[in-house]
Amino acid sequence: MTALSHPRRGAARSLRPGRPPSFVPLLAQAAVWAGAAGVLGLWWTGTPSVVSPADWLTGAGRITGLLAGYGCAVLVALMARVPLLDHRVGTDRLARWHAMGGRYTLSLALAHTLLIIWGYALTSHSGVVHQTTTLVLDYPDMLKATAAFLLLMATAVVSARAARRRMSYETWHYLHFATYLALFLAFGHQLSNGADFVGHRPAQLAWYALYFTVAALLAWYRFLLPVRRALRHRLRVADVRREAPGVVSVHLTGRHLTELGAQSGQFFRWRFLTPGLWWTANPYSLSAPPLPHHLRITVKDAGGHSAALAGLRPGTRVWAEGPYGAFTARRRRADKVLLLAGGVGITPLRALFETLPGEVTLLYRARRPEDLALRCELDAIAAARGATVHYVVDEPAVLSSPLTARALHRLIPDLAAHEVYLCGPPGMAEAARRALRGAGIPRRHIHHESFEF
């Protein structure tokens, strides 16, 4: 590891007190668990007694079915891109909750299927195969429910980490839309066959309210609002500039951009209306503070979509969905802040470096000196605001060293007094988290968004 330049520091500046912590994540989790308790209460009030083994199996099947149905609604709500959740909880944190909840929900759906078949088979004194055939062919809406179950299982397979590595983001993203079809197909059988809903009008109305509310949030924030904003703001590509090997900045102009409410550190999902790119919207962070008529992203060639951005022509129309993410100044609590960037992870941190209040230090790691994108801008910002910037590269190998707590302390002696914003490739980010924890920085003072969904 070698520092390429002396730290740049100017006069000390006044500090702004940190913000109080946000309770939105805790409230969101409490709301989810309260809903789950309500679902269990629905089963409890509708079950007079559980006596025989068939009753136990059927009862367990009803509970898992109710929780699976509720879980499906929660999963969609988490990914509906509701601004209150997205800006206070964070897109990557919501994605982790969604992934964890998806595993639980699929397990519940599988358990529901097996337990109901087994319980009904014992009740009717028939075989499992015969009972399965009877349920699928003779019960209302069960053929659609069977198709929904198979779609959910297929989505689980393509969402597994091993499968995700073998497909592009665009392919995975569109295959994931099958979950919406699955929920639509499964909804009917819950009300027509569920013992907790048949003849229970208040429960039916509550279930309708849950699903229609989630559907409305999804339709507005995922589909209608992006179209409305595209027509309102009329974003276009103004220029494409090379910043480093395989790295370009895309400058965009538009109207009324302050209405978007974008902040440094956030990202949009960008859809460039040109052949080969129009069909997908990929997430890229703002690499400069948003202006009333100008936005900028800086992108590294890491796949077909990002590589194609270097060939964009001025005037290309753009749809931008967002802003998204909680990687903003709102998270800051301490007076001293370290921005730790790796590779193209500099993009959101470059915007924060210019706008984040307080005493800020930037540490920018890259593989080679020529890979340090936006370096001239970073030097100018450091000089203007009286901040410190360290450039660190891994090559030449004779001067390299691992990302460790000791190495960080050499550069920043009072490291433990800092709050940290971290952005970089997964391997680098994990090594940095270990080093920062080893340096005595509490986990709650390390802010990281992966931007990988």
Tab-separated table of C-alpha atoms in Angstrom:
chain	number	residue	atom	x	y	z
A	1	MET	CA	0.000	0.000	0.000
A	2	THR	CA	1.478	3.318	-0.973
A	3	ALA	CA	0.212	6.840	-0.488
A	4	LEU	CA	0.485	8.684	-3.779
A	5	SER	CA	0.309	12.193	-2.367
A	6	HIS	CA	0.678	14.028	0.873
A	7	PRO	CA	-2.552	14.549	2.792
A	8	ARG	CA	-4.240	17.814	1.875
A	9	ARG	CA	-5.687	19.783	4.757
A	10	GLY	CA	-6.986	23.312	5.047
A	11	ALA	CA	-8.257	25.438	7.885
A	12	ALA	CA	-10.567	23.817	10.414
A	13	ARG	CA	-14.259	24.426	9.819
A	14	SER	CA	-17.219	24.685	12.196
A	15	LEU	CA	-19.067	21.461	12.904
A	16	ARG	CA	-22.793	20.830	12.866
A	17	PRO	CA	-24.253	18.662	15.637
A	18	GLY	CA	-25.200	15.140	14.600
A	19	ARG	CA	-28.822	14.214	13.911
A	20	PRO	CA	-30.856	12.049	16.292
A	21	PRO	CA	-31.095	8.398	15.251
A	22	SER	CA	-33.970	7.283	13.022
A	23	PHE	CA	-36.511	4.930	14.548
A	24	VAL	CA	-38.108	4.049	11.207
A	25	PRO	CA	-36.262	0.672	10.892
A	26	LEU	CA	-37.440	-0.398	14.362
A	27	LEU	CA	-40.983	0.787	13.693
A	28	ALA	CA	-41.026	-1.064	10.362
A	29	GLN	CA	-39.925	-4.306	12.012
A	30	ALA	CA	-42.443	-3.842	14.819
A	31	ALA	CA	-45.221	-3.339	12.268
A	32	VAL	CA	-44.268	-6.547	10.434
A	33	TRP	CA	-44.248	-8.581	13.645
A	34	ALA	CA	-47.508	-7.031	14.810
A	35	GLY	CA	-49.128	-8.068	11.535
A	36	ALA	CA	-47.824	-11.612	11.977
A	37	ALA	CA	-49.315	-11.694	15.491
A	38	GLY	CA	-52.634	-10.531	14.052
A	39	VAL	CA	-52.541	-13.357	11.504
A	40	LEU	CA	-51.948	-15.904	14.284
A	41	GLY	CA	-54.819	-14.332	16.212
A	42	LEU	CA	-57.066	-14.901	13.201
A	43	TRP	CA	-56.305	-18.637	13.337
A	44	TRP	CA	-56.708	-18.762	17.128
A	45	THR	CA	-60.173	-17.178	17.138
A	46	GLY	CA	-61.355	-19.408	14.301
A	47	THR	CA	-60.178	-22.708	15.834
A	48	PRO	CA	-62.464	-24.062	18.590
A	49	SER	CA	-60.365	-27.153	19.371
A	50	VAL	CA	-57.443	-29.283	18.184
A	51	VAL	CA	-57.810	-32.923	19.172
A	52	SER	CA	-56.756	-35.550	16.663
A	53	PRO	CA	-53.480	-35.886	14.718
A	54	ALA	CA	-55.394	-34.778	11.614
A	55	ASP	CA	-56.487	-31.626	13.475
A	56	TRP	CA	-52.888	-30.888	14.505
A	57	LEU	CA	-51.591	-31.308	10.946
A	58	THR	CA	-54.414	-29.331	9.377
A	59	GLY	CA	-54.084	-26.602	12.002
A	60	ALA	CA	-50.347	-26.342	11.350
A	61	GLY	CA	-51.102	-26.199	7.644
A	62	ARG	CA	-53.556	-23.343	8.190
A	63	ILE	CA	-51.063	-21.394	10.312
A	64	THR	CA	-48.233	-21.775	7.817
A	65	GLY	CA	-50.586	-20.895	4.960
A	66	LEU	CA	-51.781	-17.718	6.675
A	67	LEU	CA	-48.208	-16.675	7.479
A	68	ALA	CA	-47.058	-17.471	3.942
A	69	GLY	CA	-49.863	-15.342	2.486
A	70	TYR	CA	-49.018	-12.495	4.859
A	71	GLY	CA	-45.306	-12.906	4.119
A	72	CYS	CA	-45.897	-12.549	0.377
A	73	ALA	CA	-47.597	-9.194	0.933
A	74	VAL	CA	-44.753	-8.016	3.194
A	75	LEU	CA	-42.105	-9.068	0.668
A	76	VAL	CA	-43.725	-7.000	-2.077
A	77	ALA	CA	-44.153	-4.018	0.253
A	78	LEU	CA	-40.442	-4.093	1.130
A	79	MET	CA	-39.532	-3.817	-2.557
A	80	ALA	CA	-42.258	-1.319	-3.507
A	81	ARG	CA	-39.663	1.502	-3.162
A	82	VAL	CA	-41.745	3.522	-0.739
A	83	PRO	CA	-39.624	6.644	-0.058
A	84	LEU	CA	-40.159	6.653	3.714
A	85	LEU	CA	-38.692	3.150	3.988
A	86	ASP	CA	-36.112	3.495	1.242
A	87	HIS	CA	-34.626	6.765	2.508
A	88	ARG	CA	-34.697	5.907	6.221
A	89	VAL	CA	-33.969	2.168	6.215
A	90	GLY	CA	-31.814	1.934	3.070
A	91	THR	CA	-32.312	0.059	-0.181
A	92	ASP	CA	-29.669	-2.568	0.539
A	93	ARG	CA	-31.045	-3.201	4.042
A	94	LEU	CA	-34.552	-3.601	2.634
A	95	ALA	CA	-33.131	-6.004	0.048
A	96	ARG	CA	-31.548	-8.088	2.823
A	97	TRP	CA	-34.842	-8.150	4.724
A	98	HIS	CA	-36.582	-9.136	1.494
A	99	ALA	CA	-34.124	-11.976	0.840
A	100	MET	CA	-34.364	-13.305	4.403
A	101	GLY	CA	-38.150	-12.983	4.412
A	102	GLY	CA	-38.312	-14.725	1.053
A	103	ARG	CA	-36.571	-17.785	2.454
A	104	TYR	CA	-38.980	-17.917	5.404
A	105	THR	CA	-42.032	-17.349	3.205
A	106	LEU	CA	-41.079	-20.069	0.714
A	107	SER	CA	-40.432	-22.475	3.589
A	108	LEU	CA	-43.852	-21.637	5.033
A	109	ALA	CA	-45.527	-22.143	1.636
A	110	LEU	CA	-43.854	-25.534	1.235
A	111	ALA	CA	-44.786	-26.559	4.794
A	112	HIS	CA	-48.379	-25.389	4.215
A	113	THR	CA	-48.683	-27.524	1.090
A	114	LEU	CA	-47.319	-30.680	2.697
A	115	LEU	CA	-49.166	-30.301	6.008
A	116	ILE	CA	-52.549	-29.597	4.412
A	117	ILE	CA	-52.252	-32.597	2.087
A	118	TRP	CA	-51.209	-34.859	4.960
A	119	GLY	CA	-53.889	-33.565	7.340
A	120	TYR	CA	-56.675	-33.848	4.758
A	121	ALA	CA	-55.494	-37.362	3.831
A	122	LEU	CA	-55.794	-38.481	7.460
A	123	THR	CA	-59.211	-36.854	7.779
A	124	SER	CA	-60.574	-38.522	4.627
A	125	HIS	CA	-58.715	-41.821	5.236
A	126	SER	CA	-57.193	-41.645	1.762
A	127	GLY	CA	-53.690	-41.794	0.347
A	128	VAL	CA	-51.471	-38.748	-0.071
A	129	VAL	CA	-51.409	-39.032	-3.883
A	130	HIS	CA	-55.194	-39.345	-4.105
A	131	GLN	CA	-55.673	-36.423	-1.723
A	132	THR	CA	-53.251	-34.254	-3.718
A	133	THR	CA	-55.150	-34.981	-6.936
A	134	THR	CA	-58.466	-34.205	-5.249
A	135	LEU	CA	-57.218	-30.901	-3.848
A	136	VAL	CA	-55.707	-29.708	-7.126
A	137	LEU	CA	-58.558	-30.759	-9.419
A	138	ASP	CA	-61.697	-30.462	-7.295
A	139	TYR	CA	-61.154	-27.505	-4.958
A	140	PRO	CA	-61.847	-23.967	-6.284
A	141	ASP	CA	-58.849	-21.916	-7.490
A	142	MET	CA	-56.419	-24.734	-6.663
A	143	LEU	CA	-55.079	-25.139	-10.198
A	144	LYS	CA	-54.050	-21.478	-10.140
A	145	ALA	CA	-52.612	-21.912	-6.660
A	146	THR	CA	-50.547	-24.892	-7.858
A	147	ALA	CA	-49.148	-22.809	-10.716
A	148	ALA	CA	-48.360	-20.031	-8.225
A	149	PHE	CA	-46.522	-22.467	-5.956
A	150	LEU	CA	-44.395	-23.748	-8.847
A	151	LEU	CA	-43.590	-20.167	-9.922
A	152	LEU	CA	-42.488	-19.273	-6.387
A	153	MET	CA	-40.238	-22.320	-6.214
A	154	ALA	CA	-38.733	-21.438	-9.604
A	155	THR	CA	-38.089	-17.886	-8.390
A	156	ALA	CA	-36.328	-19.306	-5.334
A	157	VAL	CA	-34.041	-21.330	-7.586
A	158	VAL	CA	-33.027	-18.370	-9.778
A	159	SER	CA	-32.582	-16.180	-6.673
A	160	ALA	CA	-30.120	-18.587	-5.072
A	161	ARG	CA	-26.628	-17.134	-4.901
A	162	ALA	CA	-25.100	-19.832	-7.100
A	163	ALA	CA	-27.672	-19.182	-9.826
A	164	ARG	CA	-27.403	-15.396	-9.523
A	165	ARG	CA	-23.688	-15.549	-10.314
A	166	ARG	CA	-24.441	-17.219	-13.643
A	167	MET	CA	-26.894	-14.652	-14.994
A	168	SER	CA	-26.893	-10.953	-15.680
A	169	TYR	CA	-28.619	-8.448	-13.422
A	170	GLU	CA	-31.117	-7.729	-16.201
A	171	THR	CA	-32.090	-11.392	-16.633
A	172	TRP	CA	-32.478	-11.959	-12.900
A	173	HIS	CA	-34.498	-8.748	-12.540
A	174	TYR	CA	-37.071	-9.722	-15.156
A	175	LEU	CA	-37.354	-13.328	-13.987
A	176	HIS	CA	-38.169	-11.952	-10.545
A	177	PHE	CA	-41.333	-10.386	-11.959
A	178	ALA	CA	-42.796	-13.915	-11.961
A	179	THR	CA	-43.486	-13.422	-8.245
A	180	TYR	CA	-46.161	-10.836	-9.065
A	181	LEU	CA	-47.941	-13.363	-11.285
A	182	ALA	CA	-47.602	-15.989	-8.558
A	183	LEU	CA	-49.223	-13.741	-5.951
A	184	PHE	CA	-52.070	-12.915	-8.323
A	185	LEU	CA	-52.701	-16.610	-9.008
A	186	ALA	CA	-52.491	-17.615	-5.340
A	187	PHE	CA	-54.747	-14.913	-3.916
A	188	GLY	CA	-58.078	-16.490	-4.881
A	189	HIS	CA	-57.538	-19.853	-3.199
A	190	GLN	CA	-56.787	-18.178	0.136
A	191	LEU	CA	-60.291	-16.740	0.339
A	192	SER	CA	-62.214	-19.544	-1.353
A	193	ASN	CA	-60.607	-22.430	0.581
A	194	GLY	CA	-59.154	-20.919	3.753
A	195	ALA	CA	-61.184	-21.968	6.787
A	196	ASP	CA	-60.259	-18.680	8.460
A	197	PHE	CA	-61.844	-16.664	5.621
A	198	VAL	CA	-64.873	-18.684	4.430
A	199	GLY	CA	-67.946	-17.071	5.970
A	200	HIS	CA	-65.797	-14.546	7.904
A	201	ARG	CA	-66.428	-11.203	6.203
A	202	PRO	CA	-64.192	-9.005	8.438
A	203	ALA	CA	-61.217	-11.318	7.815
A	204	GLN	CA	-61.875	-11.244	4.063
A	205	LEU	CA	-62.050	-7.431	4.044
A	206	ALA	CA	-58.822	-7.186	6.052
A	207	TRP	CA	-57.055	-9.518	3.591
A	208	TYR	CA	-58.364	-7.553	0.619
A	209	ALA	CA	-57.208	-4.307	2.271
A	210	LEU	CA	-53.721	-5.725	2.874
A	211	TYR	CA	-53.215	-6.956	-0.675
A	212	PHE	CA	-54.820	-3.993	-2.419
A	213	THR	CA	-52.775	-1.525	-0.354
A	214	VAL	CA	-49.561	-3.315	-1.273
A	215	ALA	CA	-50.655	-3.519	-4.922
A	216	ALA	CA	-51.397	0.221	-4.950
A	217	LEU	CA	-47.985	1.067	-3.464
A	218	LEU	CA	-46.287	-1.179	-5.987
A	219	ALA	CA	-48.184	0.234	-8.964
A	220	TRP	CA	-47.557	3.849	-7.966
A	221	TYR	CA	-43.909	3.772	-6.881
A	222	ARG	CA	-42.601	1.107	-9.264
A	223	PHE	CA	-44.531	1.967	-12.443
A	224	LEU	CA	-46.716	5.092	-12.506
A	225	LEU	CA	-44.434	7.549	-10.688
A	226	PRO	CA	-41.377	6.789	-12.875
A	227	VAL	CA	-43.470	7.462	-16.003
A	228	ARG	CA	-44.824	10.687	-14.529
A	229	ARG	CA	-41.333	11.878	-13.622
A	230	ALA	CA	-39.932	10.966	-17.030
A	231	LEU	CA	-42.537	13.150	-18.703
A	232	ARG	CA	-42.032	15.930	-16.164
A	233	HIS	CA	-38.236	16.143	-16.040
A	234	ARG	CA	-37.290	15.155	-19.626
A	235	LEU	CA	-33.786	13.944	-18.824
A	236	ARG	CA	-31.300	13.671	-21.672
A	237	VAL	CA	-27.639	12.770	-22.017
A	238	ALA	CA	-25.585	15.957	-22.353
A	239	ASP	CA	-22.072	14.484	-22.509
A	240	VAL	CA	-20.000	11.351	-21.819
A	241	ARG	CA	-16.452	11.832	-20.506
A	242	ARG	CA	-13.693	9.319	-19.819
A	243	GLU	CA	-12.431	9.481	-16.214
A	244	ALA	CA	-10.106	6.450	-15.974
A	245	PRO	CA	-9.518	3.160	-17.837
A	246	GLY	CA	-12.979	1.625	-18.264
A	247	VAL	CA	-14.650	4.438	-16.297
A	248	VAL	CA	-16.866	7.150	-17.805
A	249	SER	CA	-19.033	9.943	-16.434
A	250	VAL	CA	-22.450	10.490	-17.987
A	251	HIS	CA	-23.696	14.081	-17.670
A	252	LEU	CA	-27.466	14.571	-17.850
A	253	THR	CA	-29.659	17.624	-18.154
A	254	GLY	CA	-33.338	18.026	-17.388
A	255	ARG	CA	-36.066	20.270	-16.026
A	256	HIS	CA	-37.194	20.895	-12.445
A	257	LEU	CA	-34.669	18.385	-11.074
A	258	THR	CA	-34.837	19.858	-7.559
A	259	GLU	CA	-38.340	18.364	-7.333
A	260	LEU	CA	-36.741	14.909	-7.275
A	261	GLY	CA	-35.352	15.632	-3.803
A	262	ALA	CA	-32.105	13.798	-4.581
A	263	GLN	CA	-29.215	13.944	-2.093
A	264	SER	CA	-25.528	13.211	-2.346
A	265	GLY	CA	-24.936	9.489	-1.752
A	266	GLN	CA	-28.188	8.344	-3.355
A	267	PHE	CA	-28.679	6.482	-6.605
A	268	PHE	CA	-31.232	6.178	-9.391
A	269	ARG	CA	-32.197	3.308	-11.647
A	270	TRP	CA	-31.364	4.585	-15.114
A	271	ARG	CA	-33.109	3.548	-18.311
A	272	PHE	CA	-31.423	4.909	-21.439
A	273	LEU	CA	-33.863	4.975	-24.355
A	274	THR	CA	-31.490	3.735	-27.033
A	275	PRO	CA	-31.215	0.340	-28.796
A	276	GLY	CA	-29.800	-2.331	-26.499
A	277	LEU	CA	-30.367	-0.341	-23.290
A	278	TRP	CA	-34.033	0.736	-23.246
A	279	TRP	CA	-35.374	-2.535	-21.856
A	280	THR	CA	-33.581	-2.449	-18.492
A	281	ALA	CA	-33.043	0.020	-15.643
A	282	ASN	CA	-29.744	-0.386	-13.766
A	283	PRO	CA	-28.726	1.282	-10.476
A	284	TYR	CA	-25.903	3.871	-10.579
A	285	SER	CA	-25.034	6.424	-7.897
A	286	LEU	CA	-24.809	10.147	-8.369
A	287	SER	CA	-21.112	11.082	-8.534
A	288	ALA	CA	-21.691	14.808	-7.942
A	289	PRO	CA	-24.211	16.765	-5.893
A	290	PRO	CA	-27.487	17.160	-7.811
A	291	LEU	CA	-28.117	20.559	-9.407
A	292	PRO	CA	-31.382	22.125	-10.619
A	293	HIS	CA	-30.645	21.246	-14.255
A	294	HIS	CA	-27.782	18.750	-14.059
A	295	LEU	CA	-27.084	15.237	-12.733
A	296	ARG	CA	-24.003	13.069	-13.170
A	297	ILE	CA	-23.195	9.394	-12.764
A	298	THR	CA	-19.783	7.744	-13.067
A	299	VAL	CA	-19.775	4.121	-14.204
A	300	LYS	CA	-17.138	1.417	-14.494
A	301	ASP	CA	-17.242	-1.156	-17.290
A	302	ALA	CA	-18.430	-4.213	-15.320
A	303	GLY	CA	-20.838	-5.803	-17.809
A	304	GLY	CA	-22.789	-5.324	-20.993
A	305	HIS	CA	-24.991	-2.492	-19.739
A	306	SER	CA	-22.276	-0.437	-18.045
A	307	ALA	CA	-19.867	-0.917	-20.957
A	308	ALA	CA	-22.463	0.371	-23.421
A	309	LEU	CA	-22.761	3.696	-21.579
A	310	ALA	CA	-19.441	4.825	-23.035
A	311	GLY	CA	-21.120	4.890	-26.451
A	312	LEU	CA	-24.123	7.005	-25.460
A	313	ARG	CA	-24.799	9.956	-27.726
A	314	PRO	CA	-25.775	13.431	-26.524
A	315	GLY	CA	-29.523	13.911	-26.716
A	316	THR	CA	-30.393	10.331	-25.729
A	317	ARG	CA	-33.590	10.326	-23.661
A	318	VAL	CA	-33.325	8.925	-20.122
A	319	TRP	CA	-35.827	7.681	-17.571
A	320	ALA	CA	-34.560	7.846	-13.991
A	321	GLU	CA	-36.337	5.982	-11.182
A	322	GLY	CA	-35.488	7.356	-7.761
A	323	PRO	CA	-33.770	8.732	-5.826
A	324	TYR	CA	-33.121	5.673	-3.670
A	325	GLY	CA	-30.940	4.784	-0.710
A	326	ALA	CA	-30.151	6.035	2.790
A	327	PHE	CA	-26.407	6.506	2.199
A	328	THR	CA	-26.699	10.239	2.893
A	329	ALA	CA	-25.688	12.934	5.378
A	330	ARG	CA	-28.763	11.981	7.419
A	331	ARG	CA	-26.847	9.035	8.853
A	332	ARG	CA	-24.035	11.159	10.272
A	333	ARG	CA	-23.873	11.352	14.077
A	334	ALA	CA	-20.198	12.120	14.885
A	335	ASP	CA	-18.193	15.280	14.269
A	336	LYS	CA	-15.438	13.417	12.416
A	337	VAL	CA	-16.187	11.316	9.334
A	338	LEU	CA	-14.039	8.980	7.253
A	339	LEU	CA	-15.122	8.273	3.672
A	340	LEU	CA	-13.537	4.967	2.645
A	341	ALA	CA	-13.801	4.196	-1.065
A	342	GLY	CA	-12.614	1.287	-3.173
A	343	GLY	CA	-12.519	1.468	-6.976
A	344	VAL	CA	-15.685	2.827	-8.542
A	345	GLY	CA	-17.157	2.977	-5.017
A	346	ILE	CA	-15.791	6.520	-5.062
A	347	THR	CA	-18.907	7.694	-6.940
A	348	PRO	CA	-21.341	8.266	-4.019
A	349	LEU	CA	-18.480	9.238	-1.719
A	350	ARG	CA	-17.235	11.902	-4.134
A	351	ALA	CA	-20.653	13.600	-3.892
A	352	LEU	CA	-20.666	13.257	-0.099
A	353	PHE	CA	-17.094	14.567	0.105
A	354	GLU	CA	-18.278	17.863	-1.327
A	355	THR	CA	-21.431	18.256	0.752
A	356	LEU	CA	-21.076	16.323	4.033
A	357	PRO	CA	-20.741	18.731	6.990
A	358	GLY	CA	-18.120	18.405	9.676
A	359	GLU	CA	-14.465	17.314	9.613
A	360	VAL	CA	-14.157	14.853	6.720
A	361	THR	CA	-11.278	12.596	5.652
A	362	LEU	CA	-11.331	10.675	2.382
A	363	LEU	CA	-9.356	7.459	1.862
A	364	TYR	CA	-9.503	6.254	-1.735
A	365	ARG	CA	-8.070	2.837	-2.632
A	366	ALA	CA	-7.562	1.608	-6.171
A	367	ARG	CA	-5.549	-1.065	-7.922
A	368	ARG	CA	-3.246	1.263	-9.884
A	369	PRO	CA	-2.596	5.019	-9.949
A	370	GLU	CA	-4.369	5.378	-13.295
A	371	ASP	CA	-7.516	3.808	-11.789
A	372	LEU	CA	-8.038	6.750	-9.414
A	373	ALA	CA	-11.059	8.310	-11.084
A	374	LEU	CA	-12.073	11.932	-10.418
A	375	ARG	CA	-8.769	12.668	-8.670
A	376	CYS	CA	-8.508	16.285	-9.816
A	377	GLU	CA	-12.007	16.973	-8.489
A	378	LEU	CA	-11.208	15.362	-5.158
A	379	ASP	CA	-8.057	17.469	-4.762
A	380	ALA	CA	-10.028	20.635	-5.514
A	381	ILE	CA	-12.746	19.724	-2.998
A	382	ALA	CA	-10.150	18.935	-0.315
A	383	ALA	CA	-8.489	22.300	-0.834
A	384	ALA	CA	-11.772	24.211	-0.878
A	385	ARG	CA	-13.289	22.723	2.264
A	386	GLY	CA	-10.149	22.158	4.303
A	387	ALA	CA	-10.393	18.363	4.248
A	388	THR	CA	-7.857	15.543	4.068
A	389	VAL	CA	-7.591	13.037	1.211
A	390	HIS	CA	-5.345	9.958	1.019
A	391	TYR	CA	-4.806	8.022	-2.212
A	392	VAL	CA	-3.747	4.413	-1.803
A	393	VAL	CA	-2.933	1.852	-4.515
A	394	ASP	CA	-2.155	-1.877	-4.464
A	395	GLU	CA	0.413	-1.793	-7.267
A	396	PRO	CA	3.360	-1.822	-7.524
A	397	ALA	CA	3.258	-4.956	-5.378
A	398	VAL	CA	6.519	-4.193	-3.601
A	399	LEU	CA	4.796	-1.286	-1.826
A	400	SER	CA	1.394	-2.878	-1.240
A	401	SER	CA	-0.048	-3.943	2.108
A	402	PRO	CA	-3.388	-5.403	3.240
A	403	LEU	CA	-6.324	-3.340	4.424
A	404	THR	CA	-5.851	-3.684	8.197
A	405	ALA	CA	-6.560	-1.746	11.369
A	406	ARG	CA	-2.845	-1.006	11.797
A	407	ALA	CA	-2.504	0.398	8.288
A	408	LEU	CA	-5.588	2.583	8.770
A	409	HIS	CA	-4.230	3.881	12.101
A	410	ARG	CA	-1.001	4.941	10.400
A	411	LEU	CA	-2.975	7.174	8.052
A	412	ILE	CA	-5.610	8.339	10.563
A	413	PRO	CA	-4.248	8.238	14.131
A	414	ASP	CA	-7.587	9.162	15.764
A	415	LEU	CA	-9.512	6.659	13.641
A	416	ALA	CA	-11.665	5.400	16.532
A	417	ALA	CA	-13.228	8.863	16.866
A	418	HIS	CA	-14.571	8.747	13.294
A	419	GLU	CA	-17.825	7.641	11.797
A	420	VAL	CA	-17.307	5.802	8.492
A	421	TYR	CA	-19.071	5.805	5.135
A	422	LEU	CA	-17.841	2.773	3.182
A	423	CYS	CA	-18.383	1.909	-0.480
A	424	GLY	CA	-16.453	-0.494	-2.684
A	425	PRO	CA	-16.388	-3.987	-4.193
A	426	PRO	CA	-17.736	-6.758	-1.903
A	427	GLY	CA	-14.317	-8.215	-1.026
A	428	MET	CA	-12.811	-4.834	-0.247
A	429	ALA	CA	-15.875	-3.767	1.749
A	430	GLU	CA	-15.755	-6.906	3.900
A	431	ALA	CA	-12.021	-6.491	4.573
A	432	ALA	CA	-12.608	-2.834	5.444
A	433	ARG	CA	-15.385	-3.720	7.889
A	434	ARG	CA	-13.101	-6.177	9.675
A	435	ALA	CA	-10.284	-3.620	9.824
A	436	LEU	CA	-12.565	-0.874	11.108
A	437	ARG	CA	-14.051	-3.114	13.779
A	438	GLY	CA	-10.519	-4.103	14.774
A	439	ALA	CA	-9.688	-0.409	15.073
A	440	GLY	CA	-12.415	0.034	17.660
A	441	ILE	CA	-15.166	1.586	15.533
A	442	PRO	CA	-18.627	0.359	16.617
A	443	ARG	CA	-20.684	-1.443	14.005
A	444	ARG	CA	-23.404	1.208	14.187
A	445	HIS	CA	-20.830	3.844	13.119
A	446	ILE	CA	-19.963	2.017	9.875
A	447	HIS	CA	-22.407	2.947	7.109
A	448	HIS	CA	-22.334	0.820	3.982
A	449	GLU	CA	-24.618	0.294	1.023
A	450	SER	CA	-23.645	-2.432	-1.413
A	451	PHE	CA	-25.749	-1.287	-4.426
A	452	GLU	CA	-25.959	-4.960	-5.444
A	453	PHE	CA	-29.508	-6.344	-5.512
